[in-house]
């Protein structure tokens, strides 16, 4: 019998899952989530984000993340009832792109943690930057332009790294830090991703960066899965010295440090490289062969699909990351995901039940009412200044706004993922909002595909636990096929949510109207009035 642990540090909280493999028997034996705002109020976060310095800035606290990790290790060690002696390996998933800046004392501090003291107290002196910029930050447009210019244009950056330079990506964030606070940059010995930072806390030493997550930095050569000297050069001086090495997704960082063994009774379990939440979710949704897709409705909404070779998005809105299964994955990411749905829900005094009733009580196509749901600056398509736009939509009509936000999100997901060239008949749905079958019905109808939520809803966390198992087998010389790794754990819920056949033509047309409205809002095309009028004539009246 063996137990594997997976962690998932998301935007809003930290989750953990333990899986047990005993011969052919496989089961999830522990699952727990901590919400940052509720569990660690002294940091003053709102949905996991520190008080914002401006609408484009988004930071979180690496110290709070450490405190959350320790709390979860304490729960695992003292309350979970797990037989800790059976824990063989630990891996993790983390929100992507965020960065943590450590000084020269960090290595000794991590190696010599005192088991009599809480972790966060001992880490107080190791940061050269108290905050970590996270993926919601879009304050680095200037740095993106400078890096892009130095690397020969946006297409060249995408060819080299898999994506154009995005504001949230780590390289532009590092450049901004260097420009604003060069002295602190110079004192920085190591710049971690959120993933490699947390792995370092578990192993008590500097952990490598894994190429799935490393691809989200504008620093990695996507074809070679190695740091690109040109990209490093274009970002900040002597950056190569400050980055951990890249290592395979199944690389061992080391063992759980003596701190965790003495303080909470863990064994010397293997610590496997952590990856990003989307790459881990690829494993946790069972997308281990090309031709399948998943949509995650988390804090961000993302759509991702495995790819054998890196093919970049000609429109440069999408990204290619490494996959923890060894190949690649395509991804589109939307900032106006769960928090936009929550905004509409709250503006109309609803709870999720009322939100669902609103979806059930309104007609597909919303009688031709449309929303561009840019409550926050958007990533896909790039929208620098927040601003919601409504077409034929009364801002006071709660149910119509609920349908409008969800239809808009689903149309944007469908339209902006065309470049991946995957016509999947089935979509695996994950993330917090995948618990809502009325939202998933709109997903099925807009995409014209069956939607399957999974029994284990947090696929990033499950994916991390499965990666721990895969890596543990690998180090013992057993190359388990990924289909075997996920079998028995990635189980779609029954019944699937089926698209209503009579909605296919409506949504095909509405998606075009939506694309027209979007292009117009971005200054790239004519006003959508004619397209909307034609759509309303056809679908706007009657039942
Ligand atoms: P993260 O991507 O940060 O890990 P989660 O995947 O945990 O986030 O998703 C959290 C979000 O899930 C919440 O912000 C909330 O809006 C959403 N959510 C939870 N339950 C429901 C529900 N029943 N209907 C719609 N959304 C929900
Ligand atoms: C992906 C992205 C988000 C974060 C937060 O590129 O920015 O999905 O990983 O979950």
Coordinates of C-alpha atoms and ligand atoms in Angstrom, one line a residue:
X1 CA 0.0 0.0 0.0
X2 CA 1.3 3.5 -0.9
X3 CA -0.1 7.0 -0.2
X4 CA 0.7 9.9 -2.5
X5 CA 0.0 13.5 -1.6
X6 CA -0.9 16.3 -3.9
X7 CA -1.2 20.0 -3.0
X8 CA -2.8 22.8 -5.0
X9 CA -2.0 26.4 -4.1
X10 CA -4.6 28.4 -6.1
X11 CA -5.5 32.1 -6.1
X12 CA -8.0 31.8 -3.3
X13 CA -6.8 28.9 -1.2
X14 CA -4.7 25.8 -0.7
X15 CA -6.1 22.3 -1.2
X16 CA -4.6 18.9 -0.5
X17 CA -5.6 15.4 -1.7
X18 CA -4.1 12.0 -0.6
X19 CA -4.5 9.0 -2.9
X20 CA -4.0 5.4 -1.9
X21 CA -2.8 2.7 -4.3
X22 CA -3.1 -0.9 -3.0
X23 CA -2.7 -3.5 -5.7
X24 CA -5.5 -2.8 -8.1
X25 CA -7.4 -0.8 -5.5
X26 CA -7.3 3.0 -5.9
X27 CA -9.0 5.6 -3.8
X28 CA -8.9 9.2 -2.6
X29 CA -8.4 8.9 1.1
X30 CA -8.2 12.6 2.1
X31 CA -9.4 15.9 0.6
X32 CA -9.3 19.3 2.3
X33 CA -9.3 23.0 1.3
X34 CA -8.3 26.1 3.2
X35 CA -9.5 29.5 2.1
X36 CA -6.9 32.3 2.4
X37 CA -9.3 35.1 3.3
X38 CA -11.0 33.1 6.0
X39 CA -8.1 31.1 7.4
X40 CA -5.5 33.9 7.4
X41 CA -7.3 37.1 8.0
X42 CA -4.3 39.0 9.3
X43 CA -2.9 39.3 5.7
X44 CA -6.1 41.2 4.7
X45 CA -6.5 39.4 1.3
X46 CA -9.6 39.6 -0.8
X47 CA -10.1 36.4 -2.8
X48 CA -6.4 35.7 -2.0
X49 CA -5.2 39.1 -3.4
X50 CA -3.5 41.7 -1.1
X51 CA -5.1 45.2 -1.0
X52 CA -4.5 46.5 -4.5
X53 CA -2.3 49.4 -5.3
X54 CA -4.1 50.1 -8.5
X55 CA -6.6 48.4 -10.8
X56 CA -3.9 46.6 -12.8
X57 CA -1.7 45.5 -9.8
X58 CA -2.3 42.1 -8.1
X59 CA 0.0 40.7 -5.4
X60 CA -0.2 38.0 -2.9
X61 CA 1.9 37.1 0.1
X62 CA 4.5 34.3 0.0
X63 CA 4.6 34.3 3.8
X64 CA 0.8 33.6 3.9
X65 CA 1.4 30.7 1.4
X66 CA 4.0 29.3 3.7
X67 CA 1.6 29.6 6.6
X68 CA -1.1 27.8 4.6
X69 CA 1.3 25.0 3.7
X70 CA 2.3 24.5 7.3
X71 CA -1.4 24.5 8.4
X72 CA -2.1 21.8 5.8
X73 CA 0.9 19.7 6.8
X74 CA -0.3 20.0 10.4
X75 CA -3.8 18.8 9.4
X76 CA -2.3 15.9 7.5
X77 CA 0.0 15.1 10.3
X78 CA -2.3 15.4 13.3
X79 CA -6.0 15.3 12.2
X80 CA -6.3 13.3 8.9
X81 CA -6.1 9.8 10.3
X82 CA -3.7 8.9 7.5
X83 CA -1.0 6.3 8.1
X84 CA 1.8 8.8 7.4
X85 CA 4.4 6.0 7.3
X86 CA 2.8 5.0 4.0
X87 CA 3.4 8.4 2.3
X88 CA 5.8 7.7 -0.5
X89 CA 5.9 10.9 -2.5
X90 CA 4.5 14.5 -2.5
X91 CA 4.0 16.8 -5.5
X92 CA 2.1 20.0 -6.0
X93 CA 0.3 22.4 -8.3
X94 CA 0.4 26.1 -8.0
X95 CA -1.2 29.2 -9.7
X96 CA 1.1 29.9 -12.6
X97 CA 3.4 32.9 -13.4
X98 CA 3.6 34.4 -9.9
X99 CA 7.1 34.9 -8.5
X100 CA 8.9 34.9 -5.2
X101 CA 12.2 36.7 -4.5
X102 CA 14.6 35.2 -2.0
X103 CA 17.9 36.6 -0.6
X104 CA 21.2 34.9 0.2
X105 CA 20.1 33.8 3.7
X106 CA 17.2 31.7 2.3
X107 CA 19.3 28.6 1.5
X108 CA 20.6 28.3 5.1
X109 CA 17.3 29.1 6.6
X110 CA 15.5 26.4 4.6
X111 CA 18.2 23.8 5.3
X112 CA 18.2 24.6 9.1
X113 CA 14.5 25.1 10.0
X114 CA 13.9 24.7 13.7
X115 CA 11.1 22.1 14.3
X116 CA 10.2 23.9 17.5
X117 CA 9.1 27.0 15.6
X118 CA 6.4 27.8 13.1
X119 CA 7.6 28.0 9.5
X120 CA 6.4 31.6 8.7
X121 CA 8.2 33.1 11.7
X122 CA 11.5 31.6 10.5
X123 CA 11.0 32.8 6.9
X124 CA 10.3 36.4 7.8
X125 CA 13.9 37.5 6.8
X126 CA 14.4 35.6 3.5
X127 CA 12.5 37.8 1.1
X128 CA 13.9 40.7 -1.0
X129 CA 10.3 41.5 -2.0
X130 CA 7.6 41.0 0.6
X131 CA 4.9 40.5 -2.0
X132 CA 4.6 38.1 -4.9
X133 CA 3.1 39.5 -8.1
X134 CA 0.5 37.0 -9.3
X135 CA -1.2 36.0 -12.6
X136 CA -4.0 38.6 -12.2
X137 CA -1.5 41.4 -12.4
X138 CA -1.5 43.3 -15.7
X139 CA 0.7 46.3 -14.8
X140 CA 3.7 45.4 -17.0
X141 CA 2.6 46.4 -20.6
X142 CA 5.6 48.6 -20.9
X143 CA 8.0 45.8 -19.9
X144 CA 6.2 43.5 -22.3
X145 CA 6.8 46.0 -25.1
X146 CA 10.5 46.4 -24.3
X147 CA 11.1 42.6 -24.1
X148 CA 9.2 42.1 -27.3
X149 CA 11.2 44.7 -29.1
X150 CA 14.5 43.3 -27.9
X151 CA 13.6 39.8 -29.1
X152 CA 12.5 40.9 -32.6
X153 CA 8.7 41.2 -32.3
X154 CA 5.7 39.3 -30.9
X155 CA 5.8 36.5 -33.4
X156 CA 9.5 35.9 -32.6
X157 CA 8.7 35.8 -28.9
X158 CA 5.9 33.3 -29.5
X159 CA 8.1 31.1 -31.7
X160 CA 10.8 31.1 -29.1
X161 CA 8.8 30.8 -25.9
X162 CA 5.4 29.4 -26.9
X163 CA 3.6 32.7 -26.1
X164 CA 3.9 36.4 -26.8
X165 CA 5.0 38.4 -23.7
X166 CA 1.9 38.6 -21.5
X167 CA 1.6 41.1 -18.6
X168 CA 1.1 38.3 -16.1
X169 CA 4.2 36.3 -17.2
X170 CA 7.1 36.1 -14.9
X171 CA 9.8 37.7 -17.2
X172 CA 8.0 41.1 -17.6
X173 CA 7.3 41.0 -13.8
X174 CA 11.0 40.5 -13.1
X175 CA 11.9 43.3 -15.4
X176 CA 9.5 45.6 -13.6
X177 CA 11.0 44.7 -10.2
X178 CA 14.5 45.3 -11.5
X179 CA 13.5 48.7 -13.0
X180 CA 11.6 49.9 -9.9
X181 CA 13.9 48.5 -7.2
X182 CA 17.3 47.6 -8.7
X183 CA 18.9 47.4 -5.2
X184 CA 16.5 44.7 -4.1
X185 CA 16.9 42.9 -7.4
X186 CA 20.7 42.8 -6.8
X187 CA 20.1 41.4 -3.3
X188 CA 17.9 38.6 -4.8
X189 CA 19.7 35.3 -4.9
X190 CA 16.8 33.2 -6.3
X191 CA 13.6 34.0 -8.2
X192 CA 11.1 31.2 -7.8
X193 CA 7.8 30.5 -9.4
X194 CA 5.1 29.8 -6.8
X195 CA 5.4 26.1 -7.7
X196 CA 9.2 25.9 -7.1
X197 CA 9.0 28.1 -4.0
X198 CA 6.6 25.7 -2.3
X199 CA 8.5 22.6 -3.4
X200 CA 11.6 24.3 -1.8
X201 CA 9.8 24.8 1.5
X202 CA 8.9 21.1 1.6
X203 CA 12.4 19.8 0.6
X204 CA 14.4 22.4 2.6
X205 CA 16.4 23.4 -0.4
X206 CA 16.2 25.2 -3.7
X207 CA 13.8 23.3 -6.0
X208 CA 14.0 23.3 -9.8
X209 CA 11.4 24.8 -12.1
X210 CA 9.4 22.3 -14.1
X211 CA 8.9 23.0 -17.9
X212 CA 5.1 23.0 -17.8
X213 CA 5.2 26.0 -15.5
X214 CA 8.5 27.4 -16.8
X215 CA 6.9 28.0 -20.2
X216 CA 4.8 30.7 -18.5
X217 CA 7.7 33.0 -17.9
X218 CA 8.8 34.4 -21.3
X219 CA 12.2 33.0 -20.4
X220 CA 12.2 29.4 -21.6
X221 CA 12.9 28.1 -25.1
X222 CA 9.8 26.1 -25.6
X223 CA 11.4 23.7 -28.2
X224 CA 14.4 22.8 -26.0
X225 CA 12.7 23.3 -22.6
X226 CA 15.9 25.2 -21.5
X227 CA 16.4 28.8 -20.5
X228 CA 16.8 31.0 -23.5
X229 CA 19.9 33.2 -23.1
X230 CA 18.4 35.8 -25.4
X231 CA 15.1 36.0 -23.4
X232 CA 17.1 36.2 -20.1
X233 CA 19.2 39.0 -21.6
X234 CA 16.1 40.9 -22.7
X235 CA 14.6 40.8 -19.2
X236 CA 17.1 41.7 -16.5
X237 CA 20.9 41.6 -15.9
X238 CA 22.5 38.4 -14.5
X239 CA 19.1 36.7 -14.5
X240 CA 20.7 33.3 -15.3
X241 CA 22.4 33.3 -11.9
X242 CA 19.1 34.0 -10.1
X243 CA 16.9 31.3 -11.7
X244 CA 16.7 27.7 -10.4
X245 CA 17.6 25.1 -13.1
X246 CA 14.8 23.6 -15.2
X247 CA 14.3 19.9 -14.6
X248 CA 11.9 17.2 -15.9
X249 CA 8.4 17.1 -14.6
X250 CA 9.1 13.9 -12.8
X251 CA 12.4 15.1 -11.3
X252 CA 12.9 14.5 -7.5
X253 CA 13.7 17.6 -5.6
X254 CA 14.8 15.6 -2.6
X255 CA 13.0 14.3 0.5
X256 CA 10.7 16.1 2.9
X257 CA 13.1 18.1 5.1
X258 CA 13.7 17.1 8.8
X259 CA 11.5 20.0 9.8
X260 CA 8.4 18.2 8.5
X261 CA 9.5 14.8 9.9
X262 CA 10.2 16.1 13.4
X263 CA 7.4 18.6 13.7
X264 CA 4.6 16.5 12.2
X265 CA 5.8 13.0 12.0
X266 CA 6.2 12.6 8.2
X267 CA 8.5 10.0 6.8
X268 CA 11.4 10.8 4.4
X269 CA 9.0 10.9 1.4
X270 CA 10.2 12.0 -2.0
X271 CA 9.4 15.6 -2.9
X272 CA 8.6 15.7 -6.7
X273 CA 8.9 19.0 -8.7
X274 CA 5.8 21.1 -8.5
X275 CA 4.1 22.3 -11.6
X276 CA 1.4 24.9 -12.6
X277 CA -2.2 24.4 -11.9
X278 CA -3.2 24.1 -15.6
X279 CA -0.5 21.5 -16.4
X280 CA -1.4 19.5 -13.3
X281 CA -5.1 19.8 -14.3
X282 CA -4.2 18.2 -17.6
X283 CA -3.2 15.1 -15.7
X284 CA -6.1 15.3 -13.2
X285 CA -8.7 15.6 -16.0
X286 CA -7.1 12.6 -17.7
X287 CA -6.1 14.4 -20.9
X288 CA -3.2 12.1 -21.7
X289 CA -3.8 11.8 -25.4
X290 CA -4.2 14.4 -28.2
X291 CA -7.7 15.2 -29.4
X292 CA -9.2 15.9 -26.0
X293 CA -9.9 19.2 -24.2
X294 CA -10.8 20.4 -20.7
X295 CA -12.3 23.7 -19.5
X296 CA -11.4 24.8 -16.0
X297 CA -13.8 27.3 -14.4
X298 CA -11.7 28.4 -11.5
X299 CA -10.7 31.9 -10.5
X300 CA -9.5 32.1 -14.1
X301 CA -11.4 30.3 -16.8
X302 CA -9.0 28.3 -19.0
X303 CA -9.3 25.9 -21.9
X304 CA -6.5 23.5 -22.5
X305 CA -5.6 20.5 -24.6
X306 CA -2.6 18.2 -25.0
X307 CA -0.3 18.7 -28.1
X308 CA 2.4 16.5 -29.4
X309 CA 4.5 19.4 -30.8
X310 CA 4.4 23.1 -29.9
X311 CA 2.1 24.9 -32.4
X312 CA 1.6 28.5 -31.5
X313 CA -1.6 30.6 -31.9
X314 CA -1.3 32.8 -35.0
X315 CA -3.5 35.5 -33.3
X316 CA -1.0 35.3 -30.3
X317 CA -3.8 35.3 -27.8
X318 CA -3.2 31.7 -26.7
X319 CA -0.1 30.0 -25.1
X320 CA 1.8 26.8 -25.4
X321 CA 3.2 25.3 -22.2
X322 CA 5.1 22.1 -21.5
X323 CA 2.9 19.2 -20.4
X324 CA 3.9 17.3 -17.3
X325 CA 3.4 14.1 -19.3
X326 CA 6.4 15.1 -21.4
X327 CA 4.8 16.8 -24.5
X328 CA 3.1 20.1 -24.8
X329 CA -0.3 21.7 -24.1
X330 CA -2.2 24.6 -25.7
X331 CA -4.0 27.0 -23.3
X332 CA -6.2 30.1 -23.4
X333 CA -6.8 31.9 -20.2
X334 CA -9.5 34.4 -19.2
X335 CA -9.2 36.7 -16.2
X336 CA -13.0 37.4 -16.1
X337 CA -13.9 33.9 -14.9
X338 CA -15.4 33.0 -11.5
X339 CA -15.0 36.5 -10.1
X340 CA -17.0 38.0 -13.0
X341 CA -19.8 35.4 -12.4
X342 CA -19.7 36.4 -8.7
X343 CA -19.9 40.1 -9.6
X344 CA -23.1 39.5 -11.5
X345 CA -24.4 37.2 -8.8
X346 CA -23.8 39.8 -6.1
X347 CA -25.0 42.8 -8.1
X348 CA -28.4 41.1 -8.3
X349 CA -28.4 39.9 -4.7
X350 CA -28.4 36.2 -5.7
X351 CA -26.8 33.0 -4.4
X352 CA -25.6 30.2 -6.7
X353 CA -29.1 28.6 -6.5
X354 CA -30.7 31.8 -7.8
X355 CA -28.0 32.1 -10.4
X356 CA -28.8 28.6 -11.6
X357 CA -32.6 29.4 -11.7
X358 CA -31.8 32.5 -13.7
X359 CA -30.0 30.4 -16.3
X360 CA -32.9 27.9 -16.4
X361 CA -35.5 30.7 -16.7
X362 CA -33.9 32.5 -19.6
X363 CA -33.7 31.5 -23.2
X364 CA -30.5 30.4 -25.1
X365 CA -29.5 33.4 -27.2
X366 CA -30.8 35.8 -24.5
X367 CA -33.2 37.3 -27.1
X368 CA -30.1 38.8 -28.7
X369 CA -28.8 40.6 -25.6
X370 CA -25.1 40.4 -25.3
X371 CA -22.3 41.3 -22.8
X372 CA -18.6 41.7 -23.1
X373 CA -17.8 40.7 -19.5
X374 CA -14.6 42.8 -18.9
X375 CA -15.1 43.6 -15.2
X376 CA -11.3 43.3 -14.9
X377 CA -8.7 44.0 -17.6
X378 CA -8.8 40.9 -19.8
X379 CA -6.1 38.6 -21.0
X380 CA -8.0 37.0 -23.9
X381 CA -8.5 39.1 -26.0
X382 CA -6.1 41.7 -24.5
X383 CA -8.2 44.5 -22.9
X384 CA -6.0 47.0 -21.0
X385 CA -8.7 48.9 -19.2
X386 CA -11.6 47.2 -17.4
X387 CA -15.1 48.0 -18.7
X388 CA -18.2 45.9 -19.2
X389 CA -20.2 46.5 -22.4
X390 CA -23.8 45.6 -22.9
X391 CA -25.8 45.3 -26.1
X392 CA -29.6 45.3 -25.8
X393 CA -29.1 44.3 -22.2
X394 CA -30.7 46.1 -19.3
X395 CA -28.1 46.3 -16.5
X396 CA -30.9 46.0 -14.0
X397 CA -32.3 42.8 -15.4
X398 CA -30.7 40.1 -13.1
X399 CA -31.6 36.9 -15.0
X400 CA -30.6 38.4 -18.4
X401 CA -27.3 39.5 -17.0
X402 CA -26.6 36.1 -15.6
X403 CA -27.2 34.4 -18.9
X404 CA -25.3 37.1 -20.7
X405 CA -22.1 36.7 -18.6
X406 CA -22.1 32.9 -18.9
X407 CA -22.9 32.9 -22.6
X408 CA -20.2 35.5 -23.2
X409 CA -17.6 33.4 -21.3
X410 CA -18.5 30.2 -23.2
X411 CA -18.5 31.9 -26.6
X412 CA -15.1 33.5 -25.8
X413 CA -13.7 30.1 -24.7
X414 CA -15.0 28.5 -27.9
X415 CA -13.9 31.3 -30.3
X416 CA -10.4 31.8 -28.9
X417 CA -9.5 28.1 -28.9
X418 CA -10.0 27.5 -32.6
X419 CA -6.3 27.7 -33.3
X420 CA -5.7 24.5 -31.4
X421 CA -7.6 22.7 -34.1
X422 CA -9.3 20.2 -31.7
X423 CA -12.9 19.3 -32.5
X424 CA -13.6 17.4 -29.3
X425 CA -16.9 15.7 -28.9
X426 CA -16.4 15.7 -25.1
X427 CA -15.2 18.4 -22.8
X428 CA -13.9 17.6 -19.3
X429 CA -15.1 20.3 -16.9
X430 CA -13.2 21.2 -13.8
X431 CA -12.6 24.1 -11.3
X432 CA -15.0 25.4 -8.6
X433 CA -17.8 26.4 -11.0
X434 CA -17.9 23.0 -12.6
X435 CA -20.1 22.1 -9.6
X436 CA -22.8 24.1 -11.3
X437 CA -24.6 21.9 -13.9
X438 CA -26.6 24.9 -15.3
X439 CA -23.4 26.7 -16.2
X440 CA -22.2 23.4 -17.8
X441 CA -25.4 23.2 -19.9
X442 CA -24.5 26.5 -21.5
X443 CA -21.0 25.2 -22.1
X444 CA -22.4 22.1 -23.8
X445 CA -24.8 24.1 -26.0
X446 CA -22.3 26.8 -27.0
X447 CA -19.5 24.2 -27.8
X448 CA -21.8 21.6 -29.3
X449 CA -20.1 19.0 -27.2
X450 CA -20.9 16.7 -24.3
X451 CA -19.6 18.0 -21.0
X452 CA -18.3 15.8 -18.3
X453 CA -17.6 17.0 -14.8
X454 CA -15.3 14.7 -12.8
X455 CA -15.8 12.9 -9.5
X456 CA -12.8 14.6 -8.0
X457 CA -13.6 18.3 -8.7
X458 CA -10.1 19.7 -8.0
X459 CA -8.3 18.2 -10.9
X460 CA -5.2 20.3 -10.4
X461 CA -4.8 18.9 -6.9
X462 CA -5.6 15.3 -8.0
X463 CA -3.2 15.8 -10.9
X464 CA -0.4 16.7 -8.5
X465 CA -1.0 13.5 -6.4
X466 CA -1.0 11.4 -9.6
X467 CA 2.2 13.1 -10.7
X468 CA 3.7 12.1 -7.3
X469 CA 2.8 8.5 -8.0
X470 CA 4.2 8.6 -11.6
X471 CA 7.5 10.1 -10.4
X472 CA 7.8 7.6 -7.6
X473 CA 7.4 4.7 -10.0
X474 CA 9.8 6.3 -12.4
X475 CA 12.6 6.6 -9.9
X476 CA 12.2 2.9 -9.2
X477 CA 12.6 2.2 -12.9
X478 CA 8.9 1.6 -13.7
X479 CA 7.7 3.7 -16.6
X480 CA 3.9 3.6 -15.9
X481 CA 1.9 4.7 -18.9
X482 CA -0.1 7.8 -18.1
X483 CA -3.3 6.0 -19.0
X484 CA -2.5 3.6 -16.2
X485 CA -1.6 6.5 -13.8
X486 CA -5.0 8.2 -14.2
X487 CA -7.1 5.0 -14.3
X488 CA -9.5 4.6 -11.4
X489 CA -8.9 8.2 -10.2
X490 CA -10.1 10.3 -13.1
X491 CA -13.8 9.3 -13.2
X492 CA -16.4 11.3 -15.2
X493 CA -19.6 11.8 -13.4
X494 CA -22.8 10.3 -15.0
X495 CA -24.8 11.4 -16.7
X496 CA -22.9 13.7 -19.1
X497 CA -24.4 17.1 -19.9
X498 CA -25.6 16.9 -23.5
X499 CA -25.9 19.8 -25.9
X500 CA -29.5 20.4 -27.1
X501 CA -29.4 19.8 -30.9
X502 CA -31.7 22.7 -31.7
X503 CA -29.3 25.2 -30.1
X504 CA -26.4 24.4 -32.4
X505 CA -27.3 26.8 -35.3
X506 CA -28.3 29.6 -32.8
X507 CA -24.9 29.5 -31.1
X508 CA -22.9 29.1 -34.3
X509 CA -24.5 32.4 -35.4
X510 CA -24.3 34.1 -32.0
X511 CA -20.6 33.3 -31.7
X512 CA -20.0 35.3 -34.9
X513 CA -22.0 38.2 -33.5
X514 CA -20.0 38.0 -30.3
X515 CA -16.7 38.0 -32.3
X516 CA -17.9 41.1 -34.2
X517 CA -18.8 42.9 -30.9
X518 CA -15.4 42.0 -29.5
X519 CA -13.5 43.1 -32.5
X520 CA -15.4 46.4 -32.5
X521 CA -14.7 47.0 -28.9
X522 CA -11.0 46.5 -29.6
X523 CA -11.1 49.0 -32.5
X524 CA -10.6 46.3 -35.0
X525 CA -13.9 46.2 -36.9
X526 CA -17.4 47.6 -37.6
X527 CA -20.1 48.1 -35.0
X528 CA -22.1 44.9 -34.3
X529 CA -25.4 46.6 -34.8
X530 CA -26.3 45.0 -38.1
X531 CA -25.2 41.6 -37.0
X532 CA -27.1 41.9 -33.8
X533 CA -30.3 43.1 -35.6
X534 CA -30.1 40.1 -38.0
X535 CA -29.6 37.7 -35.0
X536 CA -32.5 39.2 -33.2
X537 CA -34.8 38.9 -36.2
X538 CA -34.1 35.2 -36.3
X539 CA -33.8 34.3 -32.6
X540 CA -35.0 37.3 -30.6
X541 CA -38.7 36.6 -30.3
X542 CA -41.1 33.8 -29.6
X543 CA -40.2 30.7 -27.5
Ligands
LIG1 P1 -8.8 28.4 -8.2 O1 -8.8 28.4 -9.7 O2 -8.3 29.7 -7.6 O3 -8.2 27.2 -7.6 P2 -11.4 27.2 -7.7 O4 -11.3 26.2 -8.9 O5 -11.4 26.7 -6.3 O6 -10.4 28.4 -7.8 O7 -12.8 28.0 -8.0 C1 -13.3 28.9 -7.0 C2 -14.5 29.5 -7.6 O8 -15.6 28.6 -7.8 C3 -15.2 30.5 -6.6 O9 -14.6 31.8 -6.8 C4 -16.7 30.5 -7.0 O10 -17.0 31.6 -7.8 C5 -16.8 29.2 -7.9 N1 -17.9 28.4 -7.5 C6 -18.0 27.6 -6.4 N2 -19.2 27.0 -6.3 C7 -19.9 27.4 -7.4 C8 -21.3 27.2 -7.9 N3 -22.1 26.4 -7.3 N4 -21.6 27.8 -9.1 C9 -20.8 28.6 -9.7 N5 -19.5 28.9 -9.2 C10 -19.1 28.3 -8.1
LIG2 C1 -2.8 30.5 -16.7 C2 -3.2 31.5 -15.7 C3 -4.1 31.1 -14.6 C4 -3.3 30.8 -13.3 C5 -4.3 30.7 -12.1 O1 -2.0 31.0 -17.7 O2 -2.7 32.6 -15.7 O3 -4.9 30.0 -15.0 O4 -2.6 29.6 -13.5 O5 -4.9 29.6 -11.9

